Every structure is written in C-alpha cells, then in structure tokens.
C-alpha cells in the first residue's frame, strides 16, 4: 500500500475513534449539571423521609385521641392533630412535586446529551461510509495484491480493512442502543409528567380539606362557646339524633331484605377494594361480634376501612357504574356520602368523606377517584364506611337533616376480590 492509501485508512480509523471520543466528551461536559441535580434530588428525598416520619407520628397521635373519652379538650386536640397532619401532607406533596420537577430537568439534560451523541454518531458514520466508498477501489483483494510490494503488506492491508468494518459495526450497534435509551427516557418523561399532574391535583385537594378542617374546628369552638358542659350537651343531642337515624336504617334494612333476589347477585370478585391500602377496623354484622366500641349501634351495615394515610386518602369506585346519589348529613350518620350503581345487582355507598370528587349522574370506571377519606358525620376519626346494597332495594329518603341512603345491605366481603 502506498502512502496515500495508508493515509486514507488512517483518517477513516481516526474518524471512528473520534465518534466514540466525541460521545464521551459530550457526556463529560453535561455531567456536572446532572450531578448537581442528583444532589438536589437526594436532598429532597431526605426531606421527604423526614416528613413521612413526622406524618406517621402525628397520625399515631390521632389514633390515640380517637380512643380517648369524647371531651371538648380531646376533640380540639384531635382536630388540631388532623390539621397538623394535613399541613405535613401538604408539605410532603410540595416536596414530591419539587423532586419530580428536578427529575424531569435531569431527564431533559440526559435526553439532550443522548440527542447530541446520536447526531454526532450519525454524522461520523456518514463520513466513514463516504470514505469507504471513495477507497473501495483500493480495498479489493486483487487491487491490493498488485499494488502491494510484498505479501506481508497485502495481509496488513486486508487486516486494516476488516478492522475498519468491525469498528463500523460497533458504531452501528452503539447507535441502536442510543436510540433505544433515548426512547426509554422520553417514555419516562411522560410518566413523570403524569405523576406531577397527579401530585398537583392532590395538593389542591389537600388544601381544600385543610380549609374544611379548620372551619370545623372554629365551628366546634363557636357552638360550644369553649365550654365543656356545652360540648357534652351538644354531643348528647347528636347521640340521640344518631340513635333515631340508626334505628330507621336498621328498620329499612330489615323490611327491604325480603326484596333481595340472591340469584341476581354477582359472585365474589365483582368489586375491587375502594382504597389502595386496606386496613379494616370494623367488619359487617352484629356489633356484638364485630366489636364496635359504640354501644348504641346494634348492627353495622358495612365495613370500615382506615388506611394509615388518613384524611385525604383517595377513595375509588369499586366497579364501573353511575353516581346515583350523594349528600351531606353534617355531623350525623354518613356525613358526606356517594352512592354508585354498578348495574350488576349491586350499589355501593362511600361515607364519612372529607370531599366528594364526582357529580350526580356521572359515569365512573373501576378505580376512578370519587372522593377522599374523612371523618364527617357521626364519626370518631378518619375512615371510610363502605356499604354494599342489593340494587333493587336501594332508596334515598328525604329528611330534615338531609338525604339518607337506605336499603338491604349485604356483606361486602362476599363481593370484594
């Protein structure tokens, strides 16, 4: 091979090496920005862990207060603890939003880095292919034999050509890997954006619930005039009203039970759990067997679910259906409630909500968020009361205190998956 031929091969080999080197240089140049973001993300993660620990501690306090005697001081302490928990939840959500924004910024830099690498690799590959095309006449075995001064030079030239082809194959493989990584980063970006939108929605809900809890606290102080005796009198009045409502619910349940058609009921698995985390604190049936702490209840027509996350936990439709009822009974019975007809022989009730997130007549899919856990109505603490009715027996009765859902209740455990 003459000097000109050797130069062409050397230039082509250098271009391949530069393609790899260029991608490394790009990576190193972008690294400090990405590393800075990683440090900030780690700081956010540590803050999130601290907030989660504070939230757990505060919610343990709420649990202890729920078991305490219902006095004005304990009720105010419980509301204060719930308000504190909501403030911490809001701070946690804000940190999670901040962390996600940093993640998106980091991924954006990584995508830019990959796009630069892709561009440079494509450009270098195109240059190498042009060089190979230009030198094709020198690379044929026949040409090499007649143009070389010795057999050893023929061997060297063939080896150089094979090495060039092998290195080109490696570049093409690297190009494919880069494209795949780039696509994965873009998919990850979309997922992070969806998470960010969810957190923003959660933040809006948490702020709304916080205002409601603060209003409840002020209302309690106002109606009791900050006096323990006044609180006890108010509580006694509520208990008497609650006993009347409970008797009416049980009577309707017994009367309408004869209308239940067992053959029209679906099998187990027809319903999904309405919360992501399930912690049952009260089962369906006679309170003598379920262990309900309030003596005025003889029968519990649903199950109580109290996820550790507490007030503001998303409550989801247990199956697809239509919102056929919703109401607010204030400090009585179910408080804020929603009923969903699943068109499979079952209607589900979601009670004690802090916030309703659906409209009457709205169609919902299995797993759609329709409300948020709370402690409205006659309740000693945050939880979801979940009742399942035979659909042909369900009624909504108008009363002076609001709309009261009634019907023949069924054991939810018979239908939950």
mmCIF file of C-alpha atoms in Angstrom:
data_model
loop_
_atom_site.group_PDB
_atom_site.id
_atom_site.type_symbol
_atom_site.label_atom_id
_atom_site.label_comp_id
_atom_site.label_asym_id
_atom_site.label_seq_id
_atom_site.Cartn_x
_atom_site.Cartn_y
_atom_site.Cartn_z
ATOM 1 C CA UNK A 1 0.000 0.000 0.000
ATOM 2 C CA UNK A 2 1.391 3.418 -0.937
ATOM 3 C CA UNK A 3 1.496 6.440 1.345
ATOM 4 C CA UNK A 4 -1.767 7.936 0.056
ATOM 5 C CA UNK A 5 -3.658 4.669 0.657
ATOM 6 C CA UNK A 6 -2.272 4.365 4.181
ATOM 7 C CA UNK A 7 -3.346 7.943 4.895
ATOM 8 C CA UNK A 8 -6.941 7.231 3.824
ATOM 9 C CA UNK A 9 -7.140 4.185 6.084
ATOM 10 C CA UNK A 10 -5.604 6.131 8.973
ATOM 11 C CA UNK A 11 -8.069 9.008 8.529
ATOM 12 C CA UNK A 12 -11.024 6.613 8.386
ATOM 13 C CA UNK A 13 -9.837 4.837 11.545
ATOM 14 C CA UNK A 14 -9.339 8.180 13.281
ATOM 15 C CA UNK A 15 -12.907 9.224 12.373
ATOM 16 C CA UNK A 16 -14.280 6.099 14.042
ATOM 17 C CA UNK A 17 -12.229 6.717 17.150
ATOM 18 C CA UNK A 18 -13.379 10.344 17.180
ATOM 19 C CA UNK A 19 -17.030 9.241 17.019
ATOM 20 C CA UNK A 20 -16.556 7.371 20.298
ATOM 21 C CA UNK A 21 -14.400 10.119 21.795
ATOM 22 C CA UNK A 22 -16.928 12.794 20.841
ATOM 23 C CA UNK A 23 -19.724 10.993 22.668
ATOM 24 C CA UNK A 24 -17.520 10.701 25.758
ATOM 25 C CA UNK A 25 -16.669 14.414 25.609
ATOM 26 C CA UNK A 26 -20.388 15.286 25.317
ATOM 27 C CA UNK A 27 -21.165 13.107 28.316
ATOM 28 C CA UNK A 28 -18.418 14.573 30.482
ATOM 29 C CA UNK A 29 -19.473 18.104 29.529
ATOM 30 C CA UNK A 30 -23.077 17.513 30.652
ATOM 31 C CA UNK A 31 -22.148 15.525 33.759
ATOM 32 C CA UNK A 32 -21.719 18.416 36.249
ATOM 33 C CA UNK A 33 -25.271 19.702 35.619
ATOM 34 C CA UNK A 34 -26.725 16.228 36.007
ATOM 35 C CA UNK A 35 -24.650 15.563 39.122
ATOM 36 C CA UNK A 36 -25.848 18.829 40.685
ATOM 37 C CA UNK A 37 -29.434 17.790 40.034
ATOM 38 C CA UNK A 38 -28.813 14.368 41.565
ATOM 39 C CA UNK A 39 -27.514 16.039 44.730
ATOM 40 C CA UNK A 40 -30.636 18.215 44.928
ATOM 41 C CA UNK A 41 -32.881 15.193 44.320
ATOM 42 C CA UNK A 42 -31.150 13.321 47.162
ATOM 43 C CA UNK A 43 -31.706 16.296 49.477
ATOM 44 C CA UNK A 44 -35.397 16.273 48.551
ATOM 45 C CA UNK A 45 -35.568 12.535 49.221
ATOM 46 C CA UNK A 46 -34.122 13.037 52.699
ATOM 47 C CA UNK A 47 -36.663 15.795 53.401
ATOM 48 C CA UNK A 48 -39.474 13.538 52.158
ATOM 49 C CA UNK A 49 -38.357 10.792 54.554
ATOM 50 C CA UNK A 50 -38.323 13.273 57.456
ATOM 51 C CA UNK A 51 -41.847 14.460 56.631
ATOM 52 C CA UNK A 52 -43.113 10.889 56.305
ATOM 53 C CA UNK A 53 -41.752 10.125 59.789
ATOM 54 C CA UNK A 54 -43.490 13.214 61.222
ATOM 55 C CA UNK A 55 -46.739 12.246 59.498
ATOM 56 C CA UNK A 56 -46.612 8.734 60.969
ATOM 57 C CA UNK A 57 -46.032 10.166 64.444
ATOM 58 C CA UNK A 58 -48.904 12.656 64.093
ATOM 59 C CA UNK A 59 -51.305 10.003 62.820
ATOM 60 C CA UNK A 60 -50.406 7.747 65.739
ATOM 61 C CA UNK A 61 -51.410 10.644 67.991
ATOM 62 C CA UNK A 62 -54.718 10.926 66.122
ATOM 63 C CA UNK A 63 -55.293 7.192 66.646
ATOM 64 C CA UNK A 64 -54.692 7.536 70.383
ATOM 65 C CA UNK A 65 -57.072 10.504 70.614
ATOM 66 C CA UNK A 66 -59.791 8.552 68.806
ATOM 67 C CA UNK A 67 -59.710 6.010 71.634
ATOM 68 C CA UNK A 68 -59.920 8.696 74.310
ATOM 69 C CA UNK A 69 -63.068 9.930 76.016
ATOM 70 C CA UNK A 70 -65.011 12.411 73.889
ATOM 71 C CA UNK A 71 -64.370 15.662 75.722
ATOM 72 C CA UNK A 72 -64.071 19.134 74.259
ATOM 73 C CA UNK A 73 -60.339 19.189 75.000
ATOM 74 C CA UNK A 74 -59.797 15.807 73.310
ATOM 75 C CA UNK A 75 -61.963 16.786 70.341
ATOM 76 C CA UNK A 76 -59.995 20.011 69.838
ATOM 77 C CA UNK A 77 -56.733 18.079 70.249
ATOM 78 C CA UNK A 78 -57.900 15.560 67.627
ATOM 79 C CA UNK A 79 -58.840 18.314 65.170
ATOM 80 C CA UNK A 80 -55.523 20.074 65.831
ATOM 81 C CA UNK A 81 -53.660 16.820 65.155
ATOM 82 C CA UNK A 82 -55.633 16.277 61.933
ATOM 83 C CA UNK A 83 -54.883 19.839 60.831
ATOM 84 C CA UNK A 84 -51.188 19.324 61.631
ATOM 85 C CA UNK A 85 -51.235 16.070 59.645
ATOM 86 C CA UNK A 86 -52.771 17.904 56.689
ATOM 87 C CA UNK A 87 -50.106 20.624 56.859
ATOM 88 C CA UNK A 88 -47.463 17.887 56.833
ATOM 89 C CA UNK A 89 -49.228 16.104 53.948
ATOM 90 C CA UNK A 90 -49.213 19.370 52.002
ATOM 91 C CA UNK A 91 -45.511 19.917 52.748
ATOM 92 C CA UNK A 92 -44.811 16.333 51.642
ATOM 93 C CA UNK A 93 -46.724 16.785 48.387
ATOM 94 C CA UNK A 94 -44.856 20.035 47.691
ATOM 95 C CA UNK A 95 -41.531 18.248 48.242
ATOM 96 C CA UNK A 96 -42.646 15.428 45.929
ATOM 97 C CA UNK A 97 -43.599 17.985 43.278
ATOM 98 C CA UNK A 98 -40.204 19.678 43.681
ATOM 99 C CA UNK A 99 -38.420 16.342 43.425
ATOM 100 C CA UNK A 100 -40.353 15.408 40.278
ATOM 101 C CA UNK A 101 -39.510 18.747 38.667
ATOM 102 C CA UNK A 102 -35.829 18.072 39.350
ATOM 103 C CA UNK A 103 -36.201 14.546 37.931
ATOM 104 C CA UNK A 104 -37.762 15.977 34.770
ATOM 105 C CA UNK A 105 -34.928 18.505 34.479
ATOM 106 C CA UNK A 106 -32.347 15.742 34.913
ATOM 107 C CA UNK A 107 -34.024 13.527 32.313
ATOM 108 C CA UNK A 108 -34.250 16.505 29.941
ATOM 109 C CA UNK A 109 -30.479 17.006 30.195
ATOM 110 C CA UNK A 110 -29.897 13.292 29.634
ATOM 111 C CA UNK A 111 -32.153 13.383 26.566
ATOM 112 C CA UNK A 112 -30.225 16.383 25.189
ATOM 113 C CA UNK A 113 -26.979 14.523 25.809
ATOM 114 C CA UNK A 114 -28.285 11.430 24.008
ATOM 115 C CA UNK A 115 -29.596 13.519 21.095
ATOM 116 C CA UNK A 116 -26.177 15.187 20.737
ATOM 117 C CA UNK A 117 -24.483 11.804 20.855
ATOM 118 C CA UNK A 118 -26.921 10.442 18.267
ATOM 119 C CA UNK A 119 -26.287 13.387 15.967
ATOM 120 C CA UNK A 120 -22.505 13.118 16.236
ATOM 121 C CA UNK A 121 -22.507 9.347 15.764
ATOM 122 C CA UNK A 122 -24.730 9.607 12.679
ATOM 123 C CA UNK A 123 -22.507 12.338 11.257
ATOM 124 C CA UNK A 124 -19.324 10.357 11.872
ATOM 125 C CA UNK A 125 -20.866 7.178 10.460
ATOM 126 C CA UNK A 126 -21.882 9.019 7.293
ATOM 127 C CA UNK A 127 -18.331 10.343 6.946
ATOM 128 C CA UNK A 128 -16.825 6.889 7.360
ATOM 129 C CA UNK A 129 -19.200 5.411 4.791
ATOM 130 C CA UNK A 130 -18.221 8.116 2.305
ATOM 131 C CA UNK A 131 -14.529 7.390 2.932
ATOM 132 C CA UNK A 132 -15.094 3.672 2.448
ATOM 133 C CA UNK A 133 -16.921 4.332 -0.795
ATOM 134 C CA UNK A 134 -14.123 6.582 -2.043
ATOM 135 C CA UNK A 135 -11.470 3.983 -1.160
ATOM 136 C CA UNK A 136 -13.422 0.957 -2.386
ATOM 137 C CA UNK A 137 -11.197 0.616 -5.449
ATOM 138 C CA UNK A 138 -8.123 0.325 -3.252
ATOM 139 C CA UNK A 139 -9.730 -2.178 -0.903
ATOM 140 C CA UNK A 140 -10.412 -5.059 -3.323
ATOM 141 C CA UNK A 141 -8.135 -8.081 -2.802
ATOM 142 C CA UNK A 142 -6.966 -8.070 -6.482
ATOM 143 C CA UNK A 143 -6.012 -4.394 -6.364
ATOM 144 C CA UNK A 144 -4.213 -4.893 -3.062
ATOM 145 C CA UNK A 145 -2.183 -7.830 -4.418
ATOM 146 C CA UNK A 146 -0.938 -5.952 -7.489
ATOM 147 C CA UNK A 147 -0.389 -2.653 -5.687
ATOM 148 C CA UNK A 148 1.465 -4.110 -2.698
ATOM 149 C CA UNK A 149 5.213 -4.604 -2.581
ATOM 150 C CA UNK A 150 5.034 -7.837 -0.535
ATOM 151 C CA UNK A 151 2.597 -10.480 0.759
ATOM 152 C CA UNK A 152 3.024 -9.153 4.280
ATOM 153 C CA UNK A 153 1.769 -5.742 3.091
ATOM 154 C CA UNK A 154 -1.245 -7.444 1.424
ATOM 155 C CA UNK A 155 -2.061 -9.132 4.751
ATOM 156 C CA UNK A 156 -1.677 -5.846 6.664
ATOM 157 C CA UNK A 157 -3.969 -4.011 4.248
ATOM 158 C CA UNK A 158 -6.672 -6.711 4.406
ATOM 159 C CA UNK A 159 -6.472 -6.749 8.202
ATOM 160 C CA UNK A 160 -6.868 -2.946 8.307
ATOM 161 C CA UNK A 161 -9.975 -3.170 6.120
ATOM 162 C CA UNK A 162 -11.523 -5.888 8.274
ATOM 163 C CA UNK A 163 -10.767 -3.863 11.409
ATOM 164 C CA UNK A 164 -12.440 -0.835 9.852
ATOM 165 C CA UNK A 165 -15.564 -2.870 9.088
ATOM 166 C CA UNK A 166 -15.637 -4.339 12.614
ATOM 167 C CA UNK A 167 -15.342 -0.894 14.169
ATOM 168 C CA UNK A 168 -18.122 0.372 11.902
ATOM 169 C CA UNK A 169 -20.372 -2.464 13.118
ATOM 170 C CA UNK A 170 -19.672 -1.432 16.721
ATOM 171 C CA UNK A 171 -20.665 2.150 15.926
ATOM 172 C CA UNK A 172 -23.933 0.979 14.353
ATOM 173 C CA UNK A 173 -24.695 -1.134 17.431
ATOM 174 C CA UNK A 174 -23.921 1.850 19.659
ATOM 175 C CA UNK A 175 -26.244 3.936 17.508
ATOM 176 C CA UNK A 176 -29.064 1.441 18.016
ATOM 177 C CA UNK A 177 -28.504 1.343 21.793
ATOM 178 C CA UNK A 178 -28.509 5.145 21.975
ATOM 179 C CA UNK A 179 -31.807 5.315 20.085
ATOM 180 C CA UNK A 180 -33.372 2.758 22.429
ATOM 181 C CA UNK A 181 -32.137 4.600 25.544
ATOM 182 C CA UNK A 182 -33.436 7.875 24.132
ATOM 183 C CA UNK A 183 -36.897 6.390 23.584
ATOM 184 C CA UNK A 184 -36.926 4.988 27.137
ATOM 185 C CA UNK A 185 -36.040 8.432 28.528
ATOM 186 C CA UNK A 186 -38.871 10.031 26.538
ATOM 187 C CA UNK A 187 -41.372 7.465 27.849
ATOM 188 C CA UNK A 188 -40.075 8.073 31.388
ATOM 189 C CA UNK A 189 -40.599 11.810 30.879
ATOM 190 C CA UNK A 190 -44.268 11.305 30.018
ATOM 191 C CA UNK A 191 -44.769 9.095 33.084
ATOM 192 C CA UNK A 192 -43.106 11.680 35.340
ATOM 193 C CA UNK A 193 -45.330 14.406 33.873
ATOM 194 C CA UNK A 194 -48.419 12.318 34.666
ATOM 195 C CA UNK A 195 -47.156 11.781 38.229
ATOM 196 C CA UNK A 196 -46.569 15.515 38.529
ATOM 197 C CA UNK A 197 -50.129 16.277 37.436
ATOM 198 C CA UNK A 198 -51.471 13.772 39.983
ATOM 199 C CA UNK A 199 -49.452 15.389 42.781
ATOM 200 C CA UNK A 200 -50.721 18.840 41.770
ATOM 201 C CA UNK A 201 -54.308 17.595 41.913
ATOM 202 C CA UNK A 202 -53.594 16.016 45.317
ATOM 203 C CA UNK A 203 -52.165 19.306 46.575
ATOM 204 C CA UNK A 204 -55.329 21.178 45.555
ATOM 205 C CA UNK A 205 -57.499 18.583 47.341
ATOM 206 C CA UNK A 206 -55.342 18.687 50.487
ATOM 207 C CA UNK A 207 -55.615 22.475 50.671
ATOM 208 C CA UNK A 208 -59.395 22.242 50.257
ATOM 209 C CA UNK A 209 -59.690 19.630 53.028
ATOM 210 C CA UNK A 210 -57.420 21.696 55.288
ATOM 211 C CA UNK A 211 -59.753 24.681 54.998
ATOM 212 C CA UNK A 212 -62.725 22.425 55.809
ATOM 213 C CA UNK A 213 -60.986 21.006 58.902
ATOM 214 C CA UNK A 214 -60.091 24.490 60.118
ATOM 215 C CA UNK A 215 -63.724 25.551 59.643
ATOM 216 C CA UNK A 216 -64.887 22.506 61.648
ATOM 217 C CA UNK A 217 -62.563 23.461 64.486
ATOM 218 C CA UNK A 218 -63.829 27.040 64.562
ATOM 219 C CA UNK A 219 -67.436 25.848 64.342
ATOM 220 C CA UNK A 220 -66.911 23.494 67.296
ATOM 221 C CA UNK A 221 -65.432 26.287 69.409
ATOM 222 C CA UNK A 222 -68.265 28.622 68.435
ATOM 223 C CA UNK A 223 -71.168 26.207 69.054
ATOM 224 C CA UNK A 224 -69.790 25.094 72.423
ATOM 225 C CA UNK A 225 -68.652 28.571 73.463
ATOM 226 C CA UNK A 226 -65.428 26.810 74.504
ATOM 227 C CA UNK A 227 -67.306 25.249 77.408
ATOM 228 C CA UNK A 228 -67.039 21.542 78.285
ATOM 229 C CA UNK A 229 -70.639 21.432 79.542
ATOM 230 C CA UNK A 230 -71.916 22.928 76.298
ATOM 231 C CA UNK A 231 -69.892 20.374 74.313
ATOM 232 C CA UNK A 232 -71.332 17.475 76.316
ATOM 233 C CA UNK A 233 -74.839 18.794 75.753
ATOM 234 C CA UNK A 234 -74.214 19.134 72.012
ATOM 235 C CA UNK A 235 -72.744 15.624 71.899
ATOM 236 C CA UNK A 236 -75.718 14.215 73.788
ATOM 237 C CA UNK A 237 -78.128 15.833 71.314
ATOM 238 C CA UNK A 238 -76.168 14.354 68.408
ATOM 239 C CA UNK A 239 -76.175 10.896 70.014
ATOM 240 C CA UNK A 240 -79.964 10.979 70.453
ATOM 241 C CA UNK A 241 -80.428 12.029 66.815
ATOM 242 C CA UNK A 242 -77.954 9.363 65.722
ATOM 243 C CA UNK A 243 -79.824 6.645 67.619
ATOM 244 C CA UNK A 244 -83.047 7.627 65.832
ATOM 245 C CA UNK A 245 -81.338 7.569 62.440
ATOM 246 C CA UNK A 246 -79.654 4.248 63.174
ATOM 247 C CA UNK A 247 -82.972 2.629 64.129
ATOM 248 C CA UNK A 248 -84.508 3.879 60.897
ATOM 249 C CA UNK A 249 -81.616 2.496 58.843
ATOM 250 C CA UNK A 250 -81.936 -0.917 60.533
ATOM 251 C CA UNK A 251 -85.727 -0.965 60.027
ATOM 252 C CA UNK A 252 -85.392 -0.196 56.316
ATOM 253 C CA UNK A 253 -82.682 -2.843 56.051
ATOM 254 C CA UNK A 254 -84.960 -5.493 57.606
ATOM 255 C CA UNK A 255 -88.056 -4.504 55.593
ATOM 256 C CA UNK A 256 -86.297 -4.346 52.233
ATOM 257 C CA UNK A 257 -84.336 -7.557 52.740
ATOM 258 C CA UNK A 258 -87.326 -9.604 51.542
ATOM 259 C CA UNK A 259 -86.937 -7.965 48.108
ATOM 260 C CA UNK A 260 -83.427 -9.328 47.628
ATOM 261 C CA UNK A 261 -83.103 -11.827 44.785
ATOM 262 C CA UNK A 262 -79.978 -13.903 45.561
ATOM 263 C CA UNK A 263 -79.831 -15.242 42.006
ATOM 264 C CA UNK A 264 -79.427 -11.685 40.691
ATOM 265 C CA UNK A 265 -76.346 -11.044 42.797
ATOM 266 C CA UNK A 266 -72.847 -11.329 41.305
ATOM 267 C CA UNK A 267 -70.156 -13.634 42.635
ATOM 268 C CA UNK A 268 -67.068 -12.831 44.702
ATOM 269 C CA UNK A 269 -64.665 -10.595 42.832
ATOM 270 C CA UNK A 270 -67.363 -8.347 41.388
ATOM 271 C CA UNK A 271 -65.962 -5.429 43.396
ATOM 272 C CA UNK A 272 -62.470 -4.033 43.869
ATOM 273 C CA UNK A 273 -61.218 -2.506 47.101
ATOM 274 C CA UNK A 274 -62.033 1.218 47.257
ATOM 275 C CA UNK A 275 -58.635 2.101 48.768
ATOM 276 C CA UNK A 276 -55.127 1.180 47.634
ATOM 277 C CA UNK A 277 -54.153 0.161 51.170
ATOM 278 C CA UNK A 278 -56.709 -1.913 53.090
ATOM 279 C CA UNK A 279 -56.871 -1.790 56.874
ATOM 280 C CA UNK A 280 -60.264 -2.945 58.154
ATOM 281 C CA UNK A 281 -61.203 -1.588 61.571
ATOM 282 C CA UNK A 282 -64.823 -2.797 61.647
ATOM 283 C CA UNK A 283 -66.493 -5.699 59.839
ATOM 284 C CA UNK A 284 -70.073 -6.205 58.680
ATOM 285 C CA UNK A 285 -72.727 -7.609 61.000
ATOM 286 C CA UNK A 286 -73.851 -7.596 64.609
ATOM 287 C CA UNK A 287 -71.768 -5.208 66.691
ATOM 288 C CA UNK A 288 -71.658 -7.849 69.418
ATOM 289 C CA UNK A 289 -69.436 -9.903 67.114
ATOM 290 C CA UNK A 290 -67.679 -7.094 65.232
ATOM 291 C CA UNK A 291 -66.561 -5.355 68.420
ATOM 292 C CA UNK A 292 -67.796 -1.851 67.627
ATOM 293 C CA UNK A 293 -66.955 0.454 70.521
ATOM 294 C CA UNK A 294 -70.228 2.477 70.491
ATOM 295 C CA UNK A 295 -72.992 0.695 72.419
ATOM 296 C CA UNK A 296 -75.835 2.479 70.617
ATOM 297 C CA UNK A 297 -75.148 0.517 67.417
ATOM 298 C CA UNK A 298 -76.601 -2.983 67.238
ATOM 299 C CA UNK A 299 -75.760 -3.722 63.618
ATOM 300 C CA UNK A 300 -73.014 -2.476 61.323
ATOM 301 C CA UNK A 301 -74.262 -2.391 57.727
ATOM 302 C CA UNK A 302 -70.854 -2.175 56.081
ATOM 303 C CA UNK A 303 -67.141 -2.361 56.711
ATOM 304 C CA UNK A 304 -64.884 0.423 57.963
ATOM 305 C CA UNK A 305 -61.563 0.883 56.181
ATOM 306 C CA UNK A 306 -58.931 3.163 57.713
ATOM 307 C CA UNK A 307 -55.768 3.363 55.576
ATOM 308 C CA UNK A 308 -52.736 4.642 57.505
ATOM 309 C CA UNK A 309 -52.576 7.669 55.166
ATOM 310 C CA UNK A 310 -55.687 9.077 56.884
ATOM 311 C CA UNK A 311 -57.699 12.141 55.856
ATOM 312 C CA UNK A 312 -57.389 12.896 52.149
ATOM 313 C CA UNK A 313 -56.736 9.298 51.079
ATOM 314 C CA UNK A 314 -58.269 8.837 47.585
ATOM 315 C CA UNK A 315 -61.459 6.747 47.608
ATOM 316 C CA UNK A 316 -62.079 4.824 44.385
ATOM 317 C CA UNK A 317 -65.137 3.362 42.691
ATOM 318 C CA UNK A 318 -65.251 -0.364 43.481
ATOM 319 C CA UNK A 319 -66.505 -1.094 39.940
ATOM 320 C CA UNK A 320 -67.714 0.796 36.886
ATOM 321 C CA UNK A 321 -71.103 2.439 37.205
ATOM 322 C CA UNK A 322 -73.073 5.660 37.632
ATOM 323 C CA UNK A 323 -73.275 8.101 40.549
ATOM 324 C CA UNK A 324 -76.935 7.799 41.575
ATOM 325 C CA UNK A 325 -76.834 9.619 44.893
ATOM 326 C CA UNK A 326 -74.791 11.957 47.023
ATOM 327 C CA UNK A 327 -75.423 14.079 50.063
ATOM 328 C CA UNK A 328 -74.136 15.741 53.205
ATOM 329 C CA UNK A 329 -75.651 14.844 56.580
ATOM 330 C CA UNK A 330 -73.396 17.209 58.501
ATOM 331 C CA UNK A 331 -72.332 15.758 61.857
ATOM 332 C CA UNK A 332 -74.885 12.948 61.635
ATOM 333 C CA UNK A 333 -74.797 9.411 60.222
ATOM 334 C CA UNK A 334 -72.752 9.152 56.996
ATOM 335 C CA UNK A 335 -71.714 12.803 56.728
ATOM 336 C CA UNK A 336 -70.648 13.373 53.128
ATOM 337 C CA UNK A 337 -71.539 10.294 51.058
ATOM 338 C CA UNK A 338 -71.704 8.998 47.479
ATOM 339 C CA UNK A 339 -73.637 6.020 46.047
ATOM 340 C CA UNK A 340 -72.697 4.198 42.830
ATOM 341 C CA UNK A 341 -74.960 1.842 40.837
ATOM 342 C CA UNK A 342 -72.759 -0.781 39.185
ATOM 343 C CA UNK A 343 -75.557 -2.297 37.056
ATOM 344 C CA UNK A 344 -74.615 -5.772 38.244
ATOM 345 C CA UNK A 345 -77.164 -6.082 41.034
ATOM 346 C CA UNK A 346 -75.078 -4.034 43.489
ATOM 347 C CA UNK A 347 -74.977 -0.438 44.678
ATOM 348 C CA UNK A 348 -72.065 0.744 46.826
ATOM 349 C CA UNK A 349 -72.030 3.528 49.408
ATOM 350 C CA UNK A 350 -68.931 5.531 50.396
ATOM 351 C CA UNK A 351 -69.408 7.516 53.614
ATOM 352 C CA UNK A 352 -67.658 9.949 56.007
ATOM 353 C CA UNK A 353 -65.883 11.580 53.048
ATOM 354 C CA UNK A 354 -63.929 14.773 53.607
ATOM 355 C CA UNK A 355 -64.527 15.749 49.984
ATOM 356 C CA UNK A 356 -66.723 14.436 47.169
ATOM 357 C CA UNK A 357 -64.997 14.279 43.785
ATOM 358 C CA UNK A 358 -67.862 13.271 41.478
ATOM 359 C CA UNK A 359 -71.161 14.643 40.206
ATOM 360 C CA UNK A 360 -74.663 13.184 40.320
ATOM 361 C CA UNK A 361 -75.308 11.191 37.133
ATOM 362 C CA UNK A 362 -71.615 10.913 36.294
ATOM 363 C CA UNK A 363 -70.342 7.671 34.789
ATOM 364 C CA UNK A 364 -67.281 6.251 36.535
ATOM 365 C CA UNK A 365 -64.858 3.459 35.773
ATOM 366 C CA UNK A 366 -63.464 0.905 38.188
ATOM 367 C CA UNK A 367 -60.721 2.643 40.160
ATOM 368 C CA UNK A 368 -61.769 6.223 39.405
ATOM 369 C CA UNK A 369 -61.324 8.576 42.364
ATOM 370 C CA UNK A 370 -64.784 9.667 43.538
ATOM 371 C CA UNK A 371 -63.919 11.159 46.922
ATOM 372 C CA UNK A 372 -61.428 11.436 49.756
ATOM 373 C CA UNK A 373 -61.347 9.814 53.172
ATOM 374 C CA UNK A 374 -62.558 11.937 56.060
ATOM 375 C CA UNK A 375 -64.373 11.960 59.366
ATOM 376 C CA UNK A 376 -67.623 13.754 58.513
ATOM 377 C CA UNK A 377 -70.916 12.628 60.014
ATOM 378 C CA UNK A 378 -71.152 10.742 63.298
ATOM 379 C CA UNK A 379 -67.548 9.582 63.390
ATOM 380 C CA UNK A 380 -64.769 9.373 65.945
ATOM 381 C CA UNK A 381 -61.939 9.506 63.430
ATOM 382 C CA UNK A 382 -60.896 9.332 59.765
ATOM 383 C CA UNK A 383 -62.089 6.222 57.912
ATOM 384 C CA UNK A 384 -64.241 5.057 55.014
ATOM 385 C CA UNK A 385 -67.582 3.413 55.760
ATOM 386 C CA UNK A 386 -68.276 1.102 52.794
ATOM 387 C CA UNK A 387 -71.734 -0.434 52.366
ATOM 388 C CA UNK A 388 -72.980 -2.765 49.620
ATOM 389 C CA UNK A 389 -76.719 -2.845 48.816
ATOM 390 C CA UNK A 390 -78.843 -5.118 46.649
ATOM 391 C CA UNK A 391 -79.671 -2.609 43.908
ATOM 392 C CA UNK A 392 -83.425 -3.325 43.788
ATOM 393 C CA UNK A 393 -83.760 -2.342 47.457
ATOM 394 C CA UNK A 394 -81.848 0.947 47.449
ATOM 395 C CA UNK A 395 -83.701 4.132 48.426
ATOM 396 C CA UNK A 396 -82.796 7.741 49.194
ATOM 397 C CA UNK A 397 -85.057 9.191 51.900
ATOM 398 C CA UNK A 398 -85.500 12.936 52.367
ATOM 399 C CA UNK A 399 -85.184 14.032 55.979
ATOM 400 C CA UNK A 400 -84.924 17.384 57.748
ATOM 401 C CA UNK A 401 -81.215 16.811 58.287
ATOM 402 C CA UNK A 402 -80.521 15.784 54.671
ATOM 403 C CA UNK A 403 -80.702 12.883 52.197
ATOM 404 C CA UNK A 404 -80.438 9.470 53.887
ATOM 405 C CA UNK A 405 -79.460 6.405 51.788
ATOM 406 C CA UNK A 406 -81.119 3.137 52.897
ATOM 407 C CA UNK A 407 -81.567 -0.394 51.571
ATOM 408 C CA UNK A 408 -80.961 -4.072 52.200
ATOM 409 C CA UNK A 409 -77.266 -4.267 52.983
ATOM 410 C CA UNK A 410 -75.049 -7.193 52.009
ATOM 411 C CA UNK A 411 -71.718 -8.318 53.403
ATOM 412 C CA UNK A 412 -69.093 -6.516 51.270
ATOM 413 C CA UNK A 413 -66.614 -9.346 51.865
ATOM 414 C CA UNK A 414 -68.850 -11.612 49.725
ATOM 415 C CA UNK A 415 -68.137 -9.471 46.641
ATOM 416 C CA UNK A 416 -64.720 -7.903 47.136
ATOM 417 C CA UNK A 417 -61.878 -9.547 45.235
#
